[in-house]
Amino acid sequence: MKTAHILVVDDDSTTRSILEALLRTQGYRVTPCAGGEDMWAILAAGPADLVILDVEMPGEDGYTLLHRLRERSGVGVILLTSHSGLEHKLHGLELGADEFLSKPADRRELLARIKSLLRRAQPAAKPPPPRPKSCPSCGSRVRYSLQSDAGAIGSCPACGWSKFYSA
């Protein structure tokens, strides 16, 4: 099973260190980011499974980063911020956050929400395996028939081998 990759985006180095240590002990792969510039650089190199995002940061704040993330990705996002007012929670959720937690958050609740989000995350669709041109049994040329939107049946006229290949 693939280890989930979590980005921790917070301008406070102590918060990043605490979250990184907590999440690593739970078996997650964690990349700390000091702000939006770091986050975008990491995401350009490869996808993340979840982003834990602070709101109050210099430069682009968490709400702006969340808005831009939602334009490009469906990655799970937890806003973890010192804001606790209902207006802030509603704004974050309306922008597309999956969760909103106020600092200091209970570590058990944070971990439970992370696990819940990762369970619901949609894995990227795997491309179907390539259809062979020659029979794996005898090496003769494979013929495809009954092709539809669902796939096709490959068969070997020489040895009778056949297999369904999804689209």
Short mmCIF file of C-alpha atoms in Angstrom, two decimals:
data_model
loop_
_atom_site.label_atom_id
_atom_site.label_comp_id
_atom_site.label_asym_id
_atom_site.label_seq_id
_atom_site.Cartn_x
_atom_site.Cartn_y
_atom_site.Cartn_z
CA MET A 1 0.00 0.00 0.00
CA LYS A 2 1.24 3.46 -0.92
CA THR A 3 2.25 5.77 1.93
CA ALA A 4 0.15 8.94 1.86
CA HIS A 5 2.07 12.12 1.09
CA ILE A 6 1.02 15.08 3.24
CA LEU A 7 2.14 18.68 2.78
CA VAL A 8 2.25 20.82 5.93
CA VAL A 9 2.06 24.46 4.84
CA ASP A 10 2.66 26.86 7.72
CA ASP A 11 4.99 29.84 8.12
CA ASP A 12 5.69 28.91 11.76
CA SER A 13 8.67 26.52 11.89
CA THR A 14 7.66 25.15 15.32
CA THR A 15 4.19 24.21 14.08
CA ARG A 16 5.69 22.59 10.97
CA SER A 17 8.15 20.57 13.09
CA ILE A 18 5.48 19.37 15.54
CA LEU A 19 3.10 18.32 12.76
CA GLU A 20 5.89 16.70 10.77
CA ALA A 21 7.00 14.62 13.77
CA LEU A 22 3.43 13.61 14.65
CA LEU A 23 2.56 12.58 11.10
CA ARG A 24 5.82 10.72 10.50
CA THR A 25 5.22 8.62 13.64
CA GLN A 26 1.90 7.64 12.05
CA GLY A 27 3.70 6.41 8.93
CA TYR A 28 2.92 9.29 6.58
CA ARG A 29 5.40 10.85 4.18
CA VAL A 30 5.51 14.52 5.15
CA THR A 31 6.87 17.53 3.31
CA PRO A 32 6.99 20.76 5.33
CA CYS A 33 6.44 23.99 3.39
CA ALA A 34 7.06 27.49 4.77
CA GLY A 35 4.48 29.02 2.45
CA GLY A 36 2.80 28.98 -0.91
CA GLU A 37 5.99 29.20 -2.94
CA ASP A 38 7.32 26.01 -1.33
CA MET A 39 3.94 24.29 -1.73
CA TRP A 40 3.71 25.03 -5.46
CA ALA A 41 7.28 23.84 -6.03
CA ILE A 42 6.57 20.53 -4.28
CA LEU A 43 3.27 20.04 -6.13
CA ALA A 44 5.00 20.76 -9.45
CA ALA A 45 7.36 17.86 -8.73
CA GLY A 46 4.55 15.42 -7.93
CA PRO A 47 1.11 15.09 -6.37
CA ALA A 48 0.25 15.11 -2.69
CA ASP A 49 -2.58 13.17 -1.06
CA LEU A 50 -3.43 15.85 1.50
CA VAL A 51 -2.51 19.45 2.35
CA ILE A 52 -2.64 20.83 5.88
CA LEU A 53 -2.79 24.57 5.35
CA ASP A 54 -2.44 27.52 7.72
CA VAL A 55 -4.45 30.65 6.92
CA GLU A 56 -2.37 33.51 8.32
CA MET A 57 0.87 33.55 6.34
CA PRO A 58 2.90 36.32 4.75
CA GLY A 59 2.60 36.61 0.99
CA GLU A 60 -0.28 34.47 -0.20
CA ASP A 61 -2.54 33.58 2.71
CA GLY A 62 -4.13 30.18 3.13
CA TYR A 63 -7.47 31.24 1.68
CA THR A 64 -5.78 32.42 -1.53
CA LEU A 65 -3.73 29.23 -1.74
CA LEU A 66 -6.85 27.13 -1.16
CA HIS A 67 -8.73 28.98 -3.90
CA ARG A 68 -5.86 28.42 -6.35
CA LEU A 69 -5.55 24.76 -5.30
CA ARG A 70 -9.24 24.17 -5.99
CA GLU A 71 -8.87 25.61 -9.49
CA ARG A 72 -6.26 22.91 -10.24
CA SER A 73 -6.85 19.96 -7.95
CA GLY A 74 -9.21 17.96 -5.81
CA VAL A 75 -6.52 17.16 -3.23
CA GLY A 76 -7.80 16.92 0.34
CA VAL A 77 -7.26 20.13 2.32
CA ILE A 78 -7.45 20.71 6.05
CA LEU A 79 -7.28 24.32 7.16
CA LEU A 80 -5.47 24.42 10.50
CA THR A 81 -5.47 27.97 11.80
CA SER A 82 -5.63 30.18 14.85
CA HIS A 83 -8.97 31.53 13.60
CA SER A 84 -11.96 30.03 15.37
CA GLY A 85 -14.83 32.33 14.35
CA LEU A 86 -17.75 30.94 12.42
CA GLU A 87 -17.17 33.43 9.59
CA HIS A 88 -13.65 32.08 9.03
CA LYS A 89 -14.85 28.46 9.13
CA LEU A 90 -17.63 29.16 6.65
CA HIS A 91 -15.30 31.09 4.34
CA GLY A 92 -12.74 28.27 4.33
CA LEU A 93 -15.35 25.59 3.72
CA GLU A 94 -17.01 27.64 0.97
CA LEU A 95 -13.63 28.01 -0.75
CA GLY A 96 -13.32 24.22 -0.80
CA ALA A 97 -11.58 23.12 2.39
CA ASP A 98 -12.56 19.61 3.42
CA GLU A 99 -11.98 20.32 7.11
CA PHE A 100 -11.39 23.37 9.29
CA LEU A 101 -9.62 23.01 12.65
CA SER A 102 -8.61 25.74 15.05
CA LYS A 103 -5.19 25.79 16.72
CA PRO A 104 -4.33 24.28 19.04
CA ALA A 105 -6.06 21.22 17.63
CA ASP A 106 -6.31 17.97 19.54
CA ARG A 107 -3.85 15.59 17.88
CA ARG A 108 -6.33 12.69 18.03
CA GLU A 109 -8.98 14.72 16.23
CA LEU A 110 -6.48 15.89 13.61
CA LEU A 111 -5.32 12.31 12.98
CA ALA A 112 -8.92 11.08 12.77
CA ARG A 113 -9.80 13.76 10.23
CA ILE A 114 -6.68 12.96 8.19
CA LYS A 115 -7.54 9.25 8.13
CA SER A 116 -11.13 10.04 7.17
CA LEU A 117 -10.08 12.30 4.30
CA LEU A 118 -7.55 9.80 3.00
CA ARG A 119 -10.17 7.03 3.09
CA ARG A 120 -12.51 9.14 0.97
CA ALA A 121 -9.83 10.32 -1.45
CA GLN A 122 -10.31 9.09 -4.97
CA PRO A 123 -7.22 7.30 -6.23
CA ALA A 124 -6.01 8.30 -9.65
CA ALA A 125 -7.39 6.01 -12.33
CA LYS A 126 -4.85 3.52 -13.57
CA PRO A 127 -4.51 3.18 -17.31
CA PRO A 128 -5.57 -0.22 -18.60
CA PRO A 129 -2.73 -2.63 -19.37
CA PRO A 130 -1.66 -2.65 -23.00
CA ARG A 131 -3.26 -5.26 -25.21
CA PRO A 132 -0.69 -7.79 -26.45
CA LYS A 133 -0.10 -8.16 -30.16
CA SER A 134 1.10 -11.73 -29.84
CA CYS A 135 -0.35 -14.63 -27.83
CA PRO A 136 1.30 -15.17 -24.43
CA SER A 137 0.81 -18.94 -24.86
CA CYS A 138 2.10 -19.68 -28.36
CA GLY A 139 3.34 -16.37 -29.81
CA SER A 140 0.85 -16.22 -32.69
CA ARG A 141 -0.83 -12.96 -33.63
CA VAL A 142 -3.79 -12.04 -31.35
CA ARG A 143 -7.07 -10.97 -32.92
CA TYR A 144 -9.52 -8.65 -31.14
CA SER A 145 -13.26 -8.98 -31.49
CA LEU A 146 -16.45 -7.86 -29.76
CA GLN A 147 -14.97 -4.42 -29.24
CA SER A 148 -17.18 -2.02 -27.29
CA ASP A 149 -16.87 0.89 -24.88
CA ALA A 150 -16.22 -1.69 -22.13
CA GLY A 151 -13.29 -3.32 -23.93
CA ALA A 152 -12.49 -6.14 -26.33
CA ILE A 153 -11.84 -9.87 -26.37
CA GLY A 154 -8.41 -10.90 -27.56
CA SER A 155 -8.07 -14.44 -28.90
CA CYS A 156 -5.49 -16.61 -30.55
CA PRO A 157 -6.71 -18.66 -33.55
CA ALA A 158 -3.72 -21.00 -33.26
CA CYS A 159 -4.10 -22.25 -29.67
CA GLY A 160 -7.54 -20.98 -28.56
CA TRP A 161 -6.24 -18.67 -25.84
CA SER A 162 -8.56 -15.71 -25.09
CA LYS A 163 -8.87 -12.87 -22.61
CA PHE A 164 -11.11 -9.83 -22.08
CA TYR A 165 -9.32 -6.46 -22.01
CA SER A 166 -11.19 -3.52 -20.51
CA ALA A 167 -11.12 -0.16 -22.28
#
